[in-house]
Structure formats: C-alpha cells, structure tokens
XYZ file of C-alpha atoms in Angstrom:
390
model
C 80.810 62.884 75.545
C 82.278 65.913 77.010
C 79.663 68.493 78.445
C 79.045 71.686 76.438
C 80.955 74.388 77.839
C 79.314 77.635 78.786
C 80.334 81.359 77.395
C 81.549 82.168 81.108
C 83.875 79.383 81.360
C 85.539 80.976 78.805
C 85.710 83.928 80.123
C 83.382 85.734 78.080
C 82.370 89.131 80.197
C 79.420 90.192 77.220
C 76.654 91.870 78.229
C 73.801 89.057 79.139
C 71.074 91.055 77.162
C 72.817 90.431 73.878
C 72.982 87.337 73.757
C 71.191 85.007 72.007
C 68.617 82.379 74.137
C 66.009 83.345 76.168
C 65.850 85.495 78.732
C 64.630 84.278 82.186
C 64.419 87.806 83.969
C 60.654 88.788 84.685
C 59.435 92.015 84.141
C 56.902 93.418 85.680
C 53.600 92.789 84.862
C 54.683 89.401 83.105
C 54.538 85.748 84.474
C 56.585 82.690 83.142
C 54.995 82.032 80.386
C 55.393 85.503 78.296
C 52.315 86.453 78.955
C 51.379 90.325 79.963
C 49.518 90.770 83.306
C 47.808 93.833 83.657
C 48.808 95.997 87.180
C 45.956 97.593 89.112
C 48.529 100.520 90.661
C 45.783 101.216 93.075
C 46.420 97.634 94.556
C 50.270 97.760 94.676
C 52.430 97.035 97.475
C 54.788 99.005 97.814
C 58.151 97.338 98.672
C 59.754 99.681 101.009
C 56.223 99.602 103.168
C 57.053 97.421 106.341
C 54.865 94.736 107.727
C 54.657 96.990 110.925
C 53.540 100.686 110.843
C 56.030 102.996 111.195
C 56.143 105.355 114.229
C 55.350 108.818 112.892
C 55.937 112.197 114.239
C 59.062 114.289 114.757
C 60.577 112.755 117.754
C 60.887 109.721 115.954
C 62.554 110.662 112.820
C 65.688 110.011 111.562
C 69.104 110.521 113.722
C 70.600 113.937 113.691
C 73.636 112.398 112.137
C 75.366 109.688 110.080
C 79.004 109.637 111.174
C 78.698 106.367 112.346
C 77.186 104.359 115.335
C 79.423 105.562 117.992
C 80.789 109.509 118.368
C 84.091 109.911 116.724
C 86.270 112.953 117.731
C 84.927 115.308 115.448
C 81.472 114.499 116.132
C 82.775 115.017 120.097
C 84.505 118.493 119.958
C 81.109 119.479 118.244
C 79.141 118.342 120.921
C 81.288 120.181 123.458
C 80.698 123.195 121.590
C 77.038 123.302 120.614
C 76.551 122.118 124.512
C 78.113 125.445 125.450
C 76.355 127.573 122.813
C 73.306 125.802 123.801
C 73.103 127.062 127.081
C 74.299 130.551 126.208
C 71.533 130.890 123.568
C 68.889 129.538 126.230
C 70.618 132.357 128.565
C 70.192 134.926 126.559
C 66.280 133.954 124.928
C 65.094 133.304 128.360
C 66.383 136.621 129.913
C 64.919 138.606 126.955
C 61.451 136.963 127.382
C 62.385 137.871 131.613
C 63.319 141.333 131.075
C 60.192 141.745 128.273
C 57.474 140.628 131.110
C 59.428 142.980 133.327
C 59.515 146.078 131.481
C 55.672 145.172 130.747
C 55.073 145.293 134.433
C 56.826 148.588 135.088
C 56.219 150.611 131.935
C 57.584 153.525 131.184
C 58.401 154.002 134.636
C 61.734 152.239 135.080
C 64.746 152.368 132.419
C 67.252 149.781 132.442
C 70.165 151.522 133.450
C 68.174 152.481 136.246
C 67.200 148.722 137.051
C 70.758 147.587 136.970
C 72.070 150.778 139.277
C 69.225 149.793 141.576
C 69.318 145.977 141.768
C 66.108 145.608 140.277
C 66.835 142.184 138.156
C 67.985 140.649 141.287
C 64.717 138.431 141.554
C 64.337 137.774 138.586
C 67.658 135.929 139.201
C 66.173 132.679 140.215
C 63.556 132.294 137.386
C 66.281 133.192 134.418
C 68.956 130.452 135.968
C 65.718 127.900 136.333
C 64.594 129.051 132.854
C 67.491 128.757 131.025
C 68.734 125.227 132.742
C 65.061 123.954 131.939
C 65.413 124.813 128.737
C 69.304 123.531 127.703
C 68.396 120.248 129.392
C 65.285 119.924 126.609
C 67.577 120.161 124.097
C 70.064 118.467 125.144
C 67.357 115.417 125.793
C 65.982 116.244 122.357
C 69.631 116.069 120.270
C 70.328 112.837 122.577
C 67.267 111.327 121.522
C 67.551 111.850 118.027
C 71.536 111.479 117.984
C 70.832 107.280 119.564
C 67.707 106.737 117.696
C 67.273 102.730 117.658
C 70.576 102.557 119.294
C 70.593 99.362 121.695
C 72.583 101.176 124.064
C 69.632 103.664 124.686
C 67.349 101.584 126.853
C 70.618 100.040 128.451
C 72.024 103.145 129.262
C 69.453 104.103 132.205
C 68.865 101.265 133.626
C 69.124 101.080 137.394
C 72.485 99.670 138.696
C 72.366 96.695 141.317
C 72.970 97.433 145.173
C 76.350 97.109 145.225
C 77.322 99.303 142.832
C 74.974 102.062 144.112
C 76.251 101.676 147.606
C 79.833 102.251 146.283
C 79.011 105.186 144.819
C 77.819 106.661 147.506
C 80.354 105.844 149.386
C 82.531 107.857 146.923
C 80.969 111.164 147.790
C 83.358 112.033 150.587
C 86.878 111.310 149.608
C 86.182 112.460 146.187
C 84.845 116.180 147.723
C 88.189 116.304 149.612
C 90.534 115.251 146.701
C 88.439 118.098 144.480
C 88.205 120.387 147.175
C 92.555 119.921 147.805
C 93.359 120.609 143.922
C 90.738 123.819 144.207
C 93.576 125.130 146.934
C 96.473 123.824 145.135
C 95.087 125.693 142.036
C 94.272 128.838 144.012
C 97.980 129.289 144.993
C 99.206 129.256 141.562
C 96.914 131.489 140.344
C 97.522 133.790 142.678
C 101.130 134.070 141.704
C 100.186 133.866 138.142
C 97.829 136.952 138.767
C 100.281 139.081 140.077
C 102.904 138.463 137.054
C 99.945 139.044 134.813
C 97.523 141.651 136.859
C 94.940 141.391 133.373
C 93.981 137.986 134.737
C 92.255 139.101 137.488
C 89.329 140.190 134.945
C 89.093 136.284 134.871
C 87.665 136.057 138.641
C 84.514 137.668 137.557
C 83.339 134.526 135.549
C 83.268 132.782 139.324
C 80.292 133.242 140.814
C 79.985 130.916 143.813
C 77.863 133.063 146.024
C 75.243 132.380 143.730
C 73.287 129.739 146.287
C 73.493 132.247 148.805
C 71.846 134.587 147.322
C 69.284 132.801 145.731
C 68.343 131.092 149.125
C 66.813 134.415 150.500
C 64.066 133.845 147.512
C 63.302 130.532 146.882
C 62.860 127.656 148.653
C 65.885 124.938 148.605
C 64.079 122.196 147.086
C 63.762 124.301 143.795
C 67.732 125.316 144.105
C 68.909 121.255 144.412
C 66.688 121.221 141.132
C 68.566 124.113 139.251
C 71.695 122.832 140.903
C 71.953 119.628 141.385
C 69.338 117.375 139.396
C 69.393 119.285 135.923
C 73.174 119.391 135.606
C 73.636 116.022 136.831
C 71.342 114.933 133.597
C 72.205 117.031 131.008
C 76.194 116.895 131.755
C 76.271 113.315 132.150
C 74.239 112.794 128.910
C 77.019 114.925 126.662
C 79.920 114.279 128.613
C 79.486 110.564 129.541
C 76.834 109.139 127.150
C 77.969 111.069 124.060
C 81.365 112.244 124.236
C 82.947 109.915 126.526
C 81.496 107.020 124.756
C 82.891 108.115 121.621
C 86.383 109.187 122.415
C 87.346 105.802 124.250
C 85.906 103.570 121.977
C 88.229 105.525 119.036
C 91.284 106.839 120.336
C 91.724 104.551 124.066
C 90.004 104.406 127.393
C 93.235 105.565 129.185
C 92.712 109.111 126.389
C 89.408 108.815 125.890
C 88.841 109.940 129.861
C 91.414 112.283 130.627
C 90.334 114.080 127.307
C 86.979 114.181 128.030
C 87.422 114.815 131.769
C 89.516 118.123 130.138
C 86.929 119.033 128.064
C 84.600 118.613 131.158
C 86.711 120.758 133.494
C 86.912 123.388 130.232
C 82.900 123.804 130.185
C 83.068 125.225 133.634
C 84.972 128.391 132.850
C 87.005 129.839 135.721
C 90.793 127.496 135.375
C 89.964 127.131 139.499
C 86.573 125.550 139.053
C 88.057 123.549 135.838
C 90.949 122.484 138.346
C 88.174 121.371 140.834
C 85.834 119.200 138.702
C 88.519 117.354 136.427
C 89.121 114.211 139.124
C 85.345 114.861 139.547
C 84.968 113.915 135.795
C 87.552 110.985 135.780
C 85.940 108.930 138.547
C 82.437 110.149 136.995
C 83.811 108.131 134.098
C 85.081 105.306 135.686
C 81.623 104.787 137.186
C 80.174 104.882 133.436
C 82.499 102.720 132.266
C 82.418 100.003 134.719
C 78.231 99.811 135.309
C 77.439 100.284 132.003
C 74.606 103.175 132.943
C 74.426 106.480 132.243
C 72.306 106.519 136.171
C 75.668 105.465 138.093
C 77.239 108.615 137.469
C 74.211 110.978 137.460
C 73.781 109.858 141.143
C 77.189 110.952 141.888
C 77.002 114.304 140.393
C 73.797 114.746 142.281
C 75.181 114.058 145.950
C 78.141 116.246 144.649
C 75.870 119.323 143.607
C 73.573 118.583 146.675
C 76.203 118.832 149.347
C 77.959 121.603 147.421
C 74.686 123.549 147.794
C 73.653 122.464 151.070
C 77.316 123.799 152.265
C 76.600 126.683 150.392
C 73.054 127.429 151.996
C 73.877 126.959 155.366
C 74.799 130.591 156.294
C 78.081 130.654 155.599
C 79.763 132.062 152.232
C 82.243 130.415 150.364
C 85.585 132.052 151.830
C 84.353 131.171 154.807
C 83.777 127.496 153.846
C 86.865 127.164 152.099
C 88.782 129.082 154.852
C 87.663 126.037 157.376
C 88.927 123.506 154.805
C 92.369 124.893 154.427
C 93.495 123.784 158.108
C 91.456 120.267 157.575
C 93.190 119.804 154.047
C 96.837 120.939 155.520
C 97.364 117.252 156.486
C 98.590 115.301 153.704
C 97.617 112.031 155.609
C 93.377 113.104 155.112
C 94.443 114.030 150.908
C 96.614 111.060 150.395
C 93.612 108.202 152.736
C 90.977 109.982 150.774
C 92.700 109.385 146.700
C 93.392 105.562 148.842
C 89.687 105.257 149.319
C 88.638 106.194 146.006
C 91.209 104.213 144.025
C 90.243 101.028 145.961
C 86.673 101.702 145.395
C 87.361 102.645 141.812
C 89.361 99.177 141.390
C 86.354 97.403 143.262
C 84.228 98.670 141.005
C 85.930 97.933 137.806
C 86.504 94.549 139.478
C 82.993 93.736 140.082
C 81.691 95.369 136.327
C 80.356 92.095 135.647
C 77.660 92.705 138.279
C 76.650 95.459 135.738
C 74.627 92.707 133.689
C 72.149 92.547 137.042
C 69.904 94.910 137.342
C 68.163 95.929 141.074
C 64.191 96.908 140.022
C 63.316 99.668 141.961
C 59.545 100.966 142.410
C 59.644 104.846 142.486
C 58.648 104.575 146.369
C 62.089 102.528 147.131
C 64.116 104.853 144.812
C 62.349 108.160 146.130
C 63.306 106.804 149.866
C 66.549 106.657 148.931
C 67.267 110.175 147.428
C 65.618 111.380 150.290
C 67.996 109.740 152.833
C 71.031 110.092 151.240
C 69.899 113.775 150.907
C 69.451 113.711 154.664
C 72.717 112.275 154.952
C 74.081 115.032 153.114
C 72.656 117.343 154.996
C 73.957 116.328 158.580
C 77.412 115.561 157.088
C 77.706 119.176 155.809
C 76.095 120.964 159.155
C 78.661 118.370 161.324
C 81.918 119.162 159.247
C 81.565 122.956 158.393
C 79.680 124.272 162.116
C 81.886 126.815 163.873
C-alpha cells in the first residue's frame, strides 16, 4: 500500500482555513478539546512584559537613533555638525543668562555699548567659557548615552588601559607637541603669502584667540583653567570624534579613510586653517591610540597632557608670539622635526603591535590614578618652565 499523499505534495498553495478537517490552531480562550475557557483580563500576562523590570526614566529610554549599530557617514557629518551648533547654542544661552544677572546688578546705570567700550564683560569672561563648556559636555554625554544605549562597546570603551600602554602614551606627549607645533609654522608661512594675495583673509585672524589663558589667569586660579581647557575638551572631543565618528567612518568606508577623514573633520571644528593645521597629526595619533587600546581613556589622557602643557606654556608669563618666537630657532633643525615624527611612528607601531595587551586591563583605585595625573601634571609643568625660560 502506497501512503496517502498530502494536498502540499501536490503543490496545492490553498488557503489552510478552507479546507476541510479540523483545525488544530488554538484560539484564545479555548483548550484542546473545543471547549471555551473564560479569560479573567484582570489576570493576564501580558506577553511583551519581561521577567525583569524594566529600567524606567528618561535616561534610559530608547537610542536617539536607528541607523544601525555603528555610525555610518551620514549619521557622522551630523554629529560634526550638531557638535558645533551645540556649543554655539550653549555660547550664546549661557552669555544671555551672564549678561541678564549683570545688567540686574548694575541697573539702569550701565548700557551695553557702554560695557563693551569700557571692558566691563571682561570678568565675566571666565564664567561664560566655564559655563558654556559645562554645559556642551552635558549634552554631548547625554546624546552619547542615548546614541550607545545597551551597546557592548559602552562599558568597554572606558575602561582603564594596562601600564604599558599608558606609559607609551605619555611618552608621546613630546614629539607629538613638536611635530604639531612644526606644521603650525609651516602653515603660518603660507598663510602669510596667501594673506597678502587676498588682504580679505586677514578678517580670518580674529577667530584665533590664543591669548585667551593669559588673560584669564589674572582671575582665576589655574586649576579651574586646566578644567575649562584641558579636562572638558579632552572628554567631550574624544567622545564625538573618537567614540562616535571615528568609530563609524572606519568601520564603513576603511581605517586608512576613516582617520584622515575624521582627523579633517577634527582639525575643521577648530576654526582658524592655522589651528586646524596644528591639531590634524594631533587627531591621527589620537586615533591610532583608540584604535589600538580599544578605550575611549587612551586618547582622552593624551589630549589632556596636550591641553595641560599648552596652558601651562601659556600661563607662565609669556604670550604666545613670544612662545612661538622661541620655537622657531628650536624647530629650524630638521634633525629635532624628522627624530620627533621617528619617535612617534615607532611608538605608534609599538602600540599597534602590542593591541593585544588591550584585552588586560590595569585596576586602578582613584588614589593610584589621582597620583598619577598629578605627577604627570608636575611633569608638565617643569618640562614647560625648562624648555620655554629666557
């Protein structure tokens, strides 16, 4: 005897529900049998409920988007953009709220043309750059947070790096300065030239404020200026640049693109072409750090010590033609520019080399890592008052 053959051997595509036989699908409310059970919707579980409660509150909603699990380029261009707006929109609120508690203070008594002719905003300078870098590093915190939500790389991201890799950054902080400080003067001399073919670029110099430290050291003490300087960029630039769009443009169009587009992009956010000129090697060895420990903490050190000594230089009584002007004759050698981009390629390669060390992580108490801020802080320092004293 042959065995019956079944409609879908066939090939018969029929709806199931007409035909004939019974029908083993349940319904609810019904058991095997045919039978109707009664629900009690008071007592239903509800099948999208989890066994564990869910974590309420806005910061733990949803991500802010859904264009995938890493950044793609769009997503990274948009990131570059609402970073800038972010901290021109925390410029502008926090200097309103400043000159509203000011003009409270004074009355009627001072108008603001008056205040400007008069320098009468000019301490209010330190709480409007503090206020407005305290405020674009919330957000940025806030967007990151929501952007990675449940993302495994989250937690990774900022976890300590292992000895080694720490002490090779640090050891980075020198020859890096000299290769960014070098293309700053290689940059300066074409601009110049381009400046006098094109005298309307010289409306351009006015976005470079570098005297900034100076001034602001006659009013507040200099462990609140490495915080506005040093600390709060260091976070909220790595987070955009390295965790966000750096992530996401190598991982979709190359490493070799990813970081000399984002390194662009970073050089782009700080305005004057000189400055831009100055931080892009900054950014690519930034990335190369990120890339090859695997933390987001790596490179955050590194732009610290950068922003630190920058200041301390800065601070020391001298402006910055005068520091610069002391660098041109060390920087004339090409024997220092060409040791130094030696040094950091080697300790670039070593560090790429050893990324497999990333996977061990050095557990730091806050005492051990707070001793070590402060001494390489105070190695800063007596670097910076040895190379730059007259």
């Amino acid at each position: 005897m042959s065995a019956a053959a079944t409609p879908d051997q066939f090939g018969d595509r029929s709806d199931p529900s007409e035909r004939s036989g019974p029908s083993f699908e349940q319904s609810p409310g019904s058991d095997p049998t045919g039978c109707s059970i009664p629900i009690d919707e008071s007592t239903s579980v509800d099948p999208s409920a989890s066994k564990t409660p869910a974590r309420r509150g806005w910061f733990f909603r949803k991500p802010l988007f859904r264009w995938g699990e890493d950044p793609g380029f769009r997503e990274s261009v948009l990131w570059f953009y609402a970073f800038g707006l972010i901290h021109q929109l925390s410029a502008i609120l926090v200097g309103l709220g400043l000159a509203a508690i000011f003009f409270f203070i004074h009355g009627q008594r001072v108008d603001f043309v008056h205040a400007l002719e008069n320098r009468l905003f000019e301490p209010w300078l330190a709480p409007w750059l503090g206020g407005e870098q305290l405020v674009s590093l919330l957000v940025v915190l806030w967007m990151y947070h929501r952007r990675f939500l449940g993302h495994p790389a989250q937690r990774r991201e900022f976890e300590l790096p292992n000895f080694l890799h720490g002490l090779m950054t640090f050891l980075l902080l020198l020859p890096l300065g000299i290769i960014s400080t070098w293309t700053y003067l290689q940059a300066e001399r074409g601009w110049k030239w381009a400046a006098m073919q094109f005298p309307a670029l010289e409306n351009i110099d006015r976005m470079l404020i570098l005297n900034a430290p100076s001034i602001l050291g006659q009013q507040i003490s200099f462990w609140l200026m490495l915080i506005i300087f040093a600390v709060i960029p260091a976070v909220g630039e790595e987070l955009v640049f390295r965790g966000v769009i750096g992530r996401g443009l190598t991982r979709r169009i190359g490493v070799l693109p990813g970081v000399l587009l984002t390194s662009l992009m970073f050089g782009v956010l700080h305005g004057h072409p000189l400055h831009a000129a100055a931080v892009i090697p900054l950014g690519i060895a930034l990335h190369a750090l990120y890339l090859s420990t695997g933390s987001l903490i790596t490179p955050m050190l590194l732009h610290f010590l950068n922003n630190a000594t920058a200041l301390l230089t800065l601070t020391s009584g001298s402006s910055f033609d005068q520091v610069l002007d002391q660098q041109r004759s060390l920087l004339d050698s090409p024997s220092i520019v060409c040791a130094s981009a030696l040094l950091v390629g080697c300790l670039l390669w070593g560090l790429y080399q050893t990324r497999q060390l990333a996977q061990v992580r050095q557990r730091m108490t806050p005492v051990c890592l707070g001793s070590l801020i402060v001494g390489l802080i105070s190695f800063a320092s007596l670097y910076c008052r040895q190379l730059f004293a007259n």
